[in-house]
Amino acid sequence: MRPTDQLKQLALSDWQAATDHPFTRALADGSLPAEKMAGYLQQDYLFVDGFVRLLASAIAHAPTLADSVPAAQFLAVITGPENTYFLRSMEALEVPFHAAPAPEARAFQELMAEARQSGRYELMLAVLVVAEWVYLEWASPFEDRADDLPFWLGEWITLHAGEGFSGVVSYLRDQLDTVWNGLDAAARSQVEELFVRAVRLEKDFFDAAATGFVVQR
């Protein structure tokens, strides 16, 4: 079993809850109220700044240029099409782009900052792998529904499914699998802790989104 699969097994209960969640099922079948999607997007947009910084730091710490190129290409997607999606969607839903973070959003912001400030490639990868792999797993089964949904629902699915995004997740997993082989027991334990915590925080965020974040106007 590859290391990233082993890490997933350590957080399997939370992983399954995050990747097959009532919130994402409602998003994919079009039954999610616009107000809940608006609150979710306001809070999720708060992650973009920290995610960009974390990904940029991982690029800087990649062992070789070849290792960094796919991440650099993905960074352009985050700061381009994905950022534009957020702005278009929140404008359509008539909510402002900026909001105070809910506790669940703040916790994930702090996790990303912790990984980035560690200066350790393997810890950055642990958080990046969870953040993207969880989204690939929940979104992929619904890819064929996206065209039938309002764009603020459908495009959120297509941004996290398909060959391009699957390739990003494969790249991130390959990087962590490769780095894992050179880690000692203490370093592996730290990766495990951060990976498991990231999965739990993803689940917590979806739980809060299903309840409904307060939309800030």
Short mmCIF file of N, CA and C in Angstrom, two decimals, residues 56-209:
data_model
loop_
_atom_site.label_atom_id
_atom_site.label_comp_id
_atom_site.label_asym_id
_atom_site.label_seq_id
_atom_site.Cartn_x
_atom_site.Cartn_y
_atom_site.Cartn_z
N ALA A 56 2.77 28.09 -2.75
CA ALA A 56 3.98 28.78 -3.21
C ALA A 56 5.20 28.37 -2.38
N SER A 57 4.98 28.17 -1.09
CA SER A 57 6.08 27.71 -0.24
C SER A 57 6.50 26.30 -0.60
N ALA A 58 5.52 25.44 -0.90
CA ALA A 58 5.85 24.08 -1.33
C ALA A 58 6.65 24.10 -2.63
N ILE A 59 6.28 24.98 -3.54
CA ILE A 59 7.04 25.12 -4.79
C ILE A 59 8.48 25.48 -4.48
N ALA A 60 8.67 26.41 -3.54
CA ALA A 60 10.02 26.85 -3.19
C ALA A 60 10.84 25.74 -2.53
N HIS A 61 10.16 24.80 -1.87
CA HIS A 61 10.86 23.73 -1.16
C HIS A 61 10.93 22.43 -1.95
N ALA A 62 10.37 22.41 -3.15
CA ALA A 62 10.43 21.19 -3.95
C ALA A 62 11.88 20.82 -4.27
N PRO A 63 12.19 19.54 -4.30
CA PRO A 63 13.58 19.13 -4.48
C PRO A 63 14.21 19.58 -5.79
N THR A 64 13.44 19.58 -6.87
CA THR A 64 13.98 19.93 -8.18
C THR A 64 12.97 20.80 -8.94
N LEU A 65 13.44 21.37 -10.04
CA LEU A 65 12.54 22.15 -10.90
C LEU A 65 11.41 21.26 -11.42
N ALA A 66 11.74 20.05 -11.82
CA ALA A 66 10.71 19.14 -12.33
C ALA A 66 9.65 18.85 -11.28
N ASP A 67 10.07 18.79 -10.02
CA ASP A 67 9.11 18.56 -8.94
C ASP A 67 8.21 19.77 -8.72
N SER A 68 8.70 20.95 -9.04
CA SER A 68 7.94 22.17 -8.74
C SER A 68 7.00 22.60 -9.86
N VAL A 69 7.27 22.19 -11.09
CA VAL A 69 6.50 22.71 -12.23
C VAL A 69 5.00 22.41 -12.13
N PRO A 70 4.57 21.17 -11.83
CA PRO A 70 3.12 20.93 -11.75
C PRO A 70 2.44 21.78 -10.69
N ALA A 71 3.11 22.01 -9.57
CA ALA A 71 2.53 22.85 -8.53
C ALA A 71 2.43 24.30 -8.99
N ALA A 72 3.44 24.76 -9.71
CA ALA A 72 3.39 26.13 -10.24
C ALA A 72 2.26 26.30 -11.23
N GLN A 73 2.04 25.28 -12.05
CA GLN A 73 0.92 25.33 -12.99
C GLN A 73 -0.42 25.33 -12.26
N PHE A 74 -0.51 24.55 -11.19
CA PHE A 74 -1.74 24.53 -10.39
C PHE A 74 -1.97 25.87 -9.69
N LEU A 75 -0.90 26.50 -9.26
CA LEU A 75 -1.02 27.81 -8.63
C LEU A 75 -1.69 28.80 -9.56
N ALA A 76 -1.39 28.72 -10.85
CA ALA A 76 -2.02 29.60 -11.83
C ALA A 76 -3.52 29.34 -11.94
N VAL A 77 -3.94 28.09 -11.72
CA VAL A 77 -5.37 27.77 -11.74
C VAL A 77 -6.06 28.37 -10.53
N ILE A 78 -5.44 28.25 -9.37
CA ILE A 78 -6.03 28.79 -8.14
C ILE A 78 -6.19 30.31 -8.23
N THR A 79 -5.15 30.98 -8.70
CA THR A 79 -5.19 32.44 -8.76
C THR A 79 -5.91 32.96 -9.99
N GLY A 80 -6.21 32.06 -10.94
CA GLY A 80 -6.93 32.45 -12.15
C GLY A 80 -8.35 31.96 -12.15
N PRO A 81 -8.65 30.82 -12.80
CA PRO A 81 -10.03 30.36 -12.93
C PRO A 81 -10.76 30.15 -11.61
N GLU A 82 -10.08 29.60 -10.59
CA GLU A 82 -10.79 29.36 -9.33
C GLU A 82 -11.10 30.66 -8.62
N ASN A 83 -10.16 31.57 -8.58
CA ASN A 83 -10.42 32.87 -7.96
C ASN A 83 -11.56 33.59 -8.68
N THR A 84 -11.56 33.54 -10.00
CA THR A 84 -12.62 34.18 -10.78
C THR A 84 -13.97 33.53 -10.50
N TYR A 85 -13.98 32.21 -10.36
CA TYR A 85 -15.23 31.51 -10.01
C TYR A 85 -15.81 32.07 -8.72
N PHE A 86 -14.97 32.20 -7.69
CA PHE A 86 -15.46 32.74 -6.42
C PHE A 86 -16.09 34.12 -6.61
N LEU A 87 -15.39 34.99 -7.29
CA LEU A 87 -15.86 36.36 -7.45
C LEU A 87 -17.17 36.41 -8.24
N ARG A 88 -17.25 35.64 -9.32
CA ARG A 88 -18.48 35.60 -10.12
C ARG A 88 -19.64 35.03 -9.31
N SER A 89 -19.36 33.97 -8.56
CA SER A 89 -20.43 33.30 -7.82
C SER A 89 -20.97 34.18 -6.70
N MET A 90 -20.08 34.81 -5.96
CA MET A 90 -20.55 35.65 -4.86
C MET A 90 -21.26 36.89 -5.38
N GLU A 91 -20.83 37.38 -6.53
CA GLU A 91 -21.56 38.50 -7.14
C GLU A 91 -22.96 38.06 -7.54
N ALA A 92 -23.08 36.87 -8.14
CA ALA A 92 -24.39 36.36 -8.55
C ALA A 92 -25.29 36.10 -7.35
N LEU A 93 -24.71 35.65 -6.26
CA LEU A 93 -25.47 35.36 -5.05
C LEU A 93 -25.66 36.59 -4.17
N GLU A 94 -25.09 37.71 -4.62
CA GLU A 94 -25.28 39.02 -3.98
C GLU A 94 -24.78 39.04 -2.54
N VAL A 95 -23.57 38.52 -2.37
CA VAL A 95 -22.91 38.61 -1.06
C VAL A 95 -21.51 39.19 -1.27
N PRO A 96 -20.99 39.89 -0.27
CA PRO A 96 -19.65 40.46 -0.41
C PRO A 96 -18.57 39.39 -0.42
N PHE A 97 -17.41 39.74 -0.95
CA PHE A 97 -16.31 38.79 -1.07
C PHE A 97 -15.59 38.57 0.25
N HIS A 98 -15.73 39.52 1.17
CA HIS A 98 -14.95 39.45 2.41
C HIS A 98 -15.89 39.18 3.58
N ALA A 99 -15.42 38.33 4.50
CA ALA A 99 -16.22 37.97 5.67
C ALA A 99 -15.27 37.61 6.81
N ALA A 100 -15.76 37.75 8.02
CA ALA A 100 -14.99 37.30 9.17
C ALA A 100 -15.02 35.78 9.22
N PRO A 101 -13.91 35.14 9.56
CA PRO A 101 -13.88 33.68 9.54
C PRO A 101 -14.70 33.06 10.66
N ALA A 102 -15.46 32.04 10.32
CA ALA A 102 -16.09 31.19 11.31
C ALA A 102 -15.01 30.34 11.98
N PRO A 103 -15.29 29.77 13.15
CA PRO A 103 -14.27 28.97 13.83
C PRO A 103 -13.70 27.86 12.96
N GLU A 104 -14.55 27.22 12.18
CA GLU A 104 -14.08 26.11 11.33
C GLU A 104 -13.14 26.59 10.23
N ALA A 105 -13.40 27.78 9.70
CA ALA A 105 -12.51 28.35 8.70
C ALA A 105 -11.20 28.80 9.33
N ARG A 106 -11.29 29.40 10.50
CA ARG A 106 -10.07 29.86 11.17
C ARG A 106 -9.16 28.68 11.50
N ALA A 107 -9.75 27.57 11.90
CA ALA A 107 -8.94 26.40 12.26
C ALA A 107 -8.14 25.90 11.05
N PHE A 108 -8.76 25.88 9.87
CA PHE A 108 -8.03 25.41 8.70
C PHE A 108 -7.01 26.46 8.23
N GLN A 109 -7.32 27.73 8.38
CA GLN A 109 -6.34 28.76 8.08
C GLN A 109 -5.10 28.57 8.94
N GLU A 110 -5.30 28.30 10.21
CA GLU A 110 -4.18 28.13 11.13
C GLU A 110 -3.38 26.88 10.78
N LEU A 111 -4.06 25.83 10.33
CA LEU A 111 -3.36 24.62 9.92
C LEU A 111 -2.46 24.88 8.72
N MET A 112 -2.97 25.58 7.72
CA MET A 112 -2.15 25.90 6.56
C MET A 112 -0.95 26.75 6.93
N ALA A 113 -1.16 27.73 7.82
CA ALA A 113 -0.05 28.57 8.26
C ALA A 113 0.99 27.75 9.01
N GLU A 114 0.54 26.83 9.85
CA GLU A 114 1.46 25.96 10.59
C GLU A 114 2.32 25.14 9.63
N ALA A 115 1.71 24.56 8.62
CA ALA A 115 2.46 23.75 7.66
C ALA A 115 3.46 24.61 6.90
N ARG A 116 3.02 25.79 6.46
CA ARG A 116 3.91 26.67 5.71
C ARG A 116 5.08 27.14 6.56
N GLN A 117 4.80 27.55 7.77
CA GLN A 117 5.84 28.10 8.63
C GLN A 117 6.81 27.05 9.14
N SER A 118 6.44 25.78 9.01
CA SER A 118 7.36 24.71 9.43
C SER A 118 8.60 24.67 8.56
N GLY A 119 8.48 25.14 7.31
CA GLY A 119 9.59 25.07 6.38
C GLY A 119 9.91 23.66 5.92
N ARG A 120 8.99 22.74 6.16
CA ARG A 120 9.23 21.33 5.84
C ARG A 120 8.28 20.88 4.73
N TYR A 121 8.87 20.43 3.66
CA TYR A 121 8.12 20.07 2.46
C TYR A 121 7.08 18.99 2.76
N GLU A 122 7.45 18.00 3.57
CA GLU A 122 6.53 16.89 3.81
C GLU A 122 5.28 17.34 4.57
N LEU A 123 5.41 18.33 5.46
CA LEU A 123 4.25 18.82 6.20
C LEU A 123 3.37 19.69 5.31
N MET A 124 3.98 20.47 4.44
CA MET A 124 3.19 21.22 3.47
C MET A 124 2.39 20.28 2.59
N LEU A 125 3.05 19.21 2.13
CA LEU A 125 2.37 18.24 1.27
C LEU A 125 1.24 17.54 2.00
N ALA A 126 1.41 17.25 3.28
CA ALA A 126 0.36 16.56 4.03
C ALA A 126 -0.94 17.32 3.97
N VAL A 127 -0.87 18.65 4.14
CA VAL A 127 -2.07 19.47 4.12
C VAL A 127 -2.59 19.64 2.69
N LEU A 128 -1.69 19.87 1.76
CA LEU A 128 -2.10 20.04 0.36
C LEU A 128 -2.78 18.79 -0.18
N VAL A 129 -2.24 17.62 0.12
CA VAL A 129 -2.83 16.37 -0.36
C VAL A 129 -4.25 16.22 0.17
N VAL A 130 -4.45 16.45 1.45
CA VAL A 130 -5.79 16.33 2.01
C VAL A 130 -6.74 17.32 1.36
N ALA A 131 -6.32 18.58 1.28
CA ALA A 131 -7.20 19.63 0.76
C ALA A 131 -7.70 19.31 -0.64
N GLU A 132 -6.83 18.77 -1.48
CA GLU A 132 -7.22 18.52 -2.87
C GLU A 132 -7.79 17.12 -3.08
N TRP A 133 -7.27 16.13 -2.41
CA TRP A 133 -7.75 14.76 -2.59
C TRP A 133 -9.17 14.59 -2.07
N VAL A 134 -9.49 15.20 -0.93
CA VAL A 134 -10.86 15.15 -0.42
C VAL A 134 -11.83 15.72 -1.44
N TYR A 135 -11.46 16.84 -2.05
CA TYR A 135 -12.37 17.47 -3.02
C TYR A 135 -12.50 16.63 -4.29
N LEU A 136 -11.41 16.02 -4.72
CA LEU A 136 -11.51 15.14 -5.89
C LEU A 136 -12.47 13.99 -5.62
N GLU A 137 -12.39 13.41 -4.44
CA GLU A 137 -13.22 12.24 -4.13
C GLU A 137 -14.70 12.59 -4.01
N TRP A 138 -15.02 13.76 -3.44
CA TRP A 138 -16.45 14.05 -3.34
C TRP A 138 -17.01 14.53 -4.67
N ALA A 139 -16.21 15.25 -5.45
CA ALA A 139 -16.74 15.87 -6.67
C ALA A 139 -16.80 14.92 -7.86
N SER A 140 -15.87 14.00 -7.96
CA SER A 140 -15.77 13.17 -9.17
C SER A 140 -17.05 12.40 -9.50
N PRO A 141 -17.75 11.81 -8.52
CA PRO A 141 -18.96 11.08 -8.87
C PRO A 141 -20.07 11.94 -9.47
N PHE A 142 -19.95 13.26 -9.31
CA PHE A 142 -21.02 14.16 -9.74
C PHE A 142 -20.66 14.98 -10.98
N GLU A 143 -19.54 14.64 -11.60
CA GLU A 143 -19.05 15.46 -12.71
C GLU A 143 -20.08 15.58 -13.83
N ASP A 144 -20.83 14.52 -14.09
CA ASP A 144 -21.79 14.55 -15.19
C ASP A 144 -23.04 15.35 -14.89
N ARG A 145 -23.20 15.80 -13.66
CA ARG A 145 -24.37 16.60 -13.29
C ARG A 145 -24.13 18.11 -13.42
N ALA A 146 -22.88 18.49 -13.57
CA ALA A 146 -22.51 19.89 -13.43
C ALA A 146 -23.22 20.80 -14.42
N ASP A 147 -23.38 20.37 -15.65
CA ASP A 147 -23.97 21.23 -16.68
C ASP A 147 -25.44 21.54 -16.43
N ASP A 148 -26.09 20.75 -15.60
CA ASP A 148 -27.51 20.94 -15.34
C ASP A 148 -27.78 21.83 -14.12
N LEU A 149 -26.72 22.31 -13.50
CA LEU A 149 -26.84 23.09 -12.26
C LEU A 149 -26.54 24.56 -12.51
N PRO A 150 -27.01 25.47 -11.65
CA PRO A 150 -26.55 26.86 -11.71
C PRO A 150 -25.03 26.89 -11.66
N PHE A 151 -24.42 27.86 -12.31
CA PHE A 151 -22.97 27.82 -12.46
C PHE A 151 -22.25 27.83 -11.12
N TRP A 152 -22.84 28.48 -10.10
CA TRP A 152 -22.13 28.54 -8.81
C TRP A 152 -22.11 27.18 -8.11
N LEU A 153 -22.94 26.25 -8.55
CA LEU A 153 -22.86 24.87 -8.09
C LEU A 153 -22.07 24.01 -9.07
N GLY A 154 -22.44 24.06 -10.34
CA GLY A 154 -21.83 23.20 -11.34
C GLY A 154 -20.34 23.43 -11.52
N GLU A 155 -19.92 24.68 -11.56
CA GLU A 155 -18.51 24.95 -11.78
C GLU A 155 -17.66 24.56 -10.57
N TRP A 156 -18.26 24.56 -9.39
CA TRP A 156 -17.51 24.13 -8.21
C TRP A 156 -17.20 22.64 -8.31
N ILE A 157 -18.11 21.90 -8.93
CA ILE A 157 -17.85 20.48 -9.17
C ILE A 157 -16.77 20.30 -10.23
N THR A 158 -16.91 20.98 -11.36
CA THR A 158 -15.96 20.76 -12.46
C THR A 158 -14.55 21.25 -12.12
N LEU A 159 -14.44 22.24 -11.24
CA LEU A 159 -13.11 22.67 -10.80
C LEU A 159 -12.39 21.57 -10.02
N HIS A 160 -13.15 20.63 -9.47
CA HIS A 160 -12.56 19.61 -8.60
C HIS A 160 -12.76 18.19 -9.12
N ALA A 161 -12.95 18.08 -10.42
CA ALA A 161 -13.11 16.77 -11.04
C ALA A 161 -12.44 16.79 -12.41
N GLY A 162 -12.40 15.66 -13.06
CA GLY A 162 -11.84 15.61 -14.40
C GLY A 162 -10.35 15.30 -14.41
N GLU A 163 -9.85 15.11 -15.61
CA GLU A 163 -8.47 14.67 -15.80
C GLU A 163 -7.45 15.65 -15.26
N GLY A 164 -7.69 16.95 -15.48
CA GLY A 164 -6.72 17.95 -15.03
C GLY A 164 -6.55 17.96 -13.53
N PHE A 165 -7.67 18.00 -12.82
CA PHE A 165 -7.59 18.05 -11.36
C PHE A 165 -7.12 16.72 -10.79
N SER A 166 -7.56 15.63 -11.40
CA SER A 166 -7.07 14.32 -10.97
C SER A 166 -5.55 14.24 -11.11
N GLY A 167 -5.01 14.86 -12.15
CA GLY A 167 -3.56 14.89 -12.33
C GLY A 167 -2.86 15.67 -11.24
N VAL A 168 -3.48 16.76 -10.78
CA VAL A 168 -2.91 17.54 -9.67
C VAL A 168 -2.82 16.68 -8.41
N VAL A 169 -3.91 15.98 -8.12
CA VAL A 169 -3.93 15.14 -6.92
C VAL A 169 -2.90 14.01 -7.04
N SER A 170 -2.80 13.41 -8.21
CA SER A 170 -1.80 12.35 -8.42
C SER A 170 -0.39 12.89 -8.20
N TYR A 171 -0.13 14.08 -8.72
CA TYR A 171 1.19 14.70 -8.53
C TYR A 171 1.49 14.92 -7.05
N LEU A 172 0.52 15.52 -6.31
CA LEU A 172 0.74 15.80 -4.89
C LEU A 172 0.95 14.51 -4.11
N ARG A 173 0.15 13.49 -4.41
CA ARG A 173 0.33 12.21 -3.73
C ARG A 173 1.69 11.60 -4.05
N ASP A 174 2.10 11.66 -5.30
CA ASP A 174 3.41 11.11 -5.68
C ASP A 174 4.53 11.83 -4.94
N GLN A 175 4.41 13.13 -4.81
CA GLN A 175 5.43 13.88 -4.08
C GLN A 175 5.51 13.43 -2.63
N LEU A 176 4.36 13.30 -1.98
CA LEU A 176 4.37 12.88 -0.57
C LEU A 176 4.82 11.43 -0.43
N ASP A 177 4.39 10.56 -1.34
CA ASP A 177 4.85 9.17 -1.30
C ASP A 177 6.38 9.09 -1.39
N THR A 178 6.94 9.89 -2.29
CA THR A 178 8.39 9.86 -2.50
C THR A 178 9.14 10.41 -1.29
N VAL A 179 8.67 11.53 -0.76
CA VAL A 179 9.31 12.13 0.40
C VAL A 179 9.23 11.21 1.62
N TRP A 180 8.09 10.54 1.77
CA TRP A 180 7.86 9.67 2.92
C TRP A 180 8.98 8.64 3.10
N ASN A 181 9.46 8.13 1.99
CA ASN A 181 10.47 7.06 2.05
C ASN A 181 11.77 7.52 2.70
N GLY A 182 12.02 8.82 2.71
CA GLY A 182 13.25 9.31 3.31
C GLY A 182 13.09 9.87 4.71
N LEU A 183 11.90 9.74 5.30
CA LEU A 183 11.63 10.31 6.62
C LEU A 183 11.94 9.30 7.72
N ASP A 184 12.42 9.82 8.85
CA ASP A 184 12.59 8.95 10.01
C ASP A 184 11.24 8.82 10.75
N ALA A 185 11.22 8.03 11.80
CA ALA A 185 9.97 7.73 12.50
C ALA A 185 9.33 8.98 13.08
N ALA A 186 10.12 9.88 13.63
CA ALA A 186 9.57 11.10 14.23
C ALA A 186 8.93 11.98 13.17
N ALA A 187 9.59 12.11 12.04
CA ALA A 187 9.04 12.94 10.97
C ALA A 187 7.77 12.32 10.39
N ARG A 188 7.75 11.01 10.26
CA ARG A 188 6.54 10.35 9.77
C ARG A 188 5.37 10.57 10.73
N SER A 189 5.66 10.52 12.01
CA SER A 189 4.61 10.74 13.00
C SER A 189 4.02 12.14 12.87
N GLN A 190 4.86 13.11 12.59
CA GLN A 190 4.37 14.49 12.42
C GLN A 190 3.51 14.61 11.17
N VAL A 191 3.92 13.96 10.10
CA VAL A 191 3.10 13.96 8.88
C VAL A 191 1.74 13.32 9.16
N GLU A 192 1.76 12.20 9.85
CA GLU A 192 0.50 11.52 10.19
C GLU A 192 -0.42 12.42 10.99
N GLU A 193 0.14 13.09 11.98
CA GLU A 193 -0.69 13.96 12.83
C GLU A 193 -1.32 15.09 12.03
N LEU A 194 -0.53 15.70 11.15
CA LEU A 194 -1.04 16.82 10.38
C LEU A 194 -2.07 16.34 9.35
N PHE A 195 -1.83 15.19 8.74
CA PHE A 195 -2.76 14.64 7.76
C PHE A 195 -4.10 14.33 8.42
N VAL A 196 -4.07 13.64 9.54
CA VAL A 196 -5.30 13.28 10.24
C VAL A 196 -6.05 14.52 10.70
N ARG A 197 -5.32 15.50 11.19
CA ARG A 197 -5.97 16.73 11.64
C ARG A 197 -6.61 17.47 10.47
N ALA A 198 -5.93 17.48 9.33
CA ALA A 198 -6.48 18.15 8.15
C ALA A 198 -7.78 17.50 7.70
N VAL A 199 -7.83 16.17 7.71
CA VAL A 199 -9.06 15.48 7.33
C VAL A 199 -10.18 15.82 8.29
N ARG A 200 -9.89 15.82 9.58
CA ARG A 200 -10.92 16.16 10.57
C ARG A 200 -11.45 17.57 10.36
N LEU A 201 -10.56 18.50 10.05
CA LEU A 201 -10.99 19.89 9.84
C LEU A 201 -11.80 20.03 8.56
N GLU A 202 -11.49 19.25 7.53
CA GLU A 202 -12.32 19.26 6.32
C GLU A 202 -13.74 18.79 6.66
N LYS A 203 -13.84 17.71 7.43
CA LYS A 203 -15.16 17.22 7.83
C LYS A 203 -15.90 18.26 8.66
N ASP A 204 -15.20 18.87 9.59
CA ASP A 204 -15.82 19.89 10.44
C ASP A 204 -16.35 21.06 9.60
N PHE A 205 -15.59 21.43 8.57
CA PHE A 205 -16.01 22.54 7.73
C PHE A 205 -17.28 22.19 6.97
N PHE A 206 -17.35 20.98 6.42
CA PHE A 206 -18.56 20.56 5.72
C PHE A 206 -19.74 20.44 6.69
N ASP A 207 -19.48 19.96 7.91
CA ASP A 207 -20.56 19.89 8.90
C ASP A 207 -21.13 21.28 9.17
N ALA A 208 -20.25 22.26 9.33
CA ALA A 208 -20.71 23.62 9.60
C ALA A 208 -21.43 24.20 8.38
N ALA A 209 -20.95 23.88 7.18
CA ALA A 209 -21.60 24.37 5.97
C ALA A 209 -23.00 23.78 5.82
#
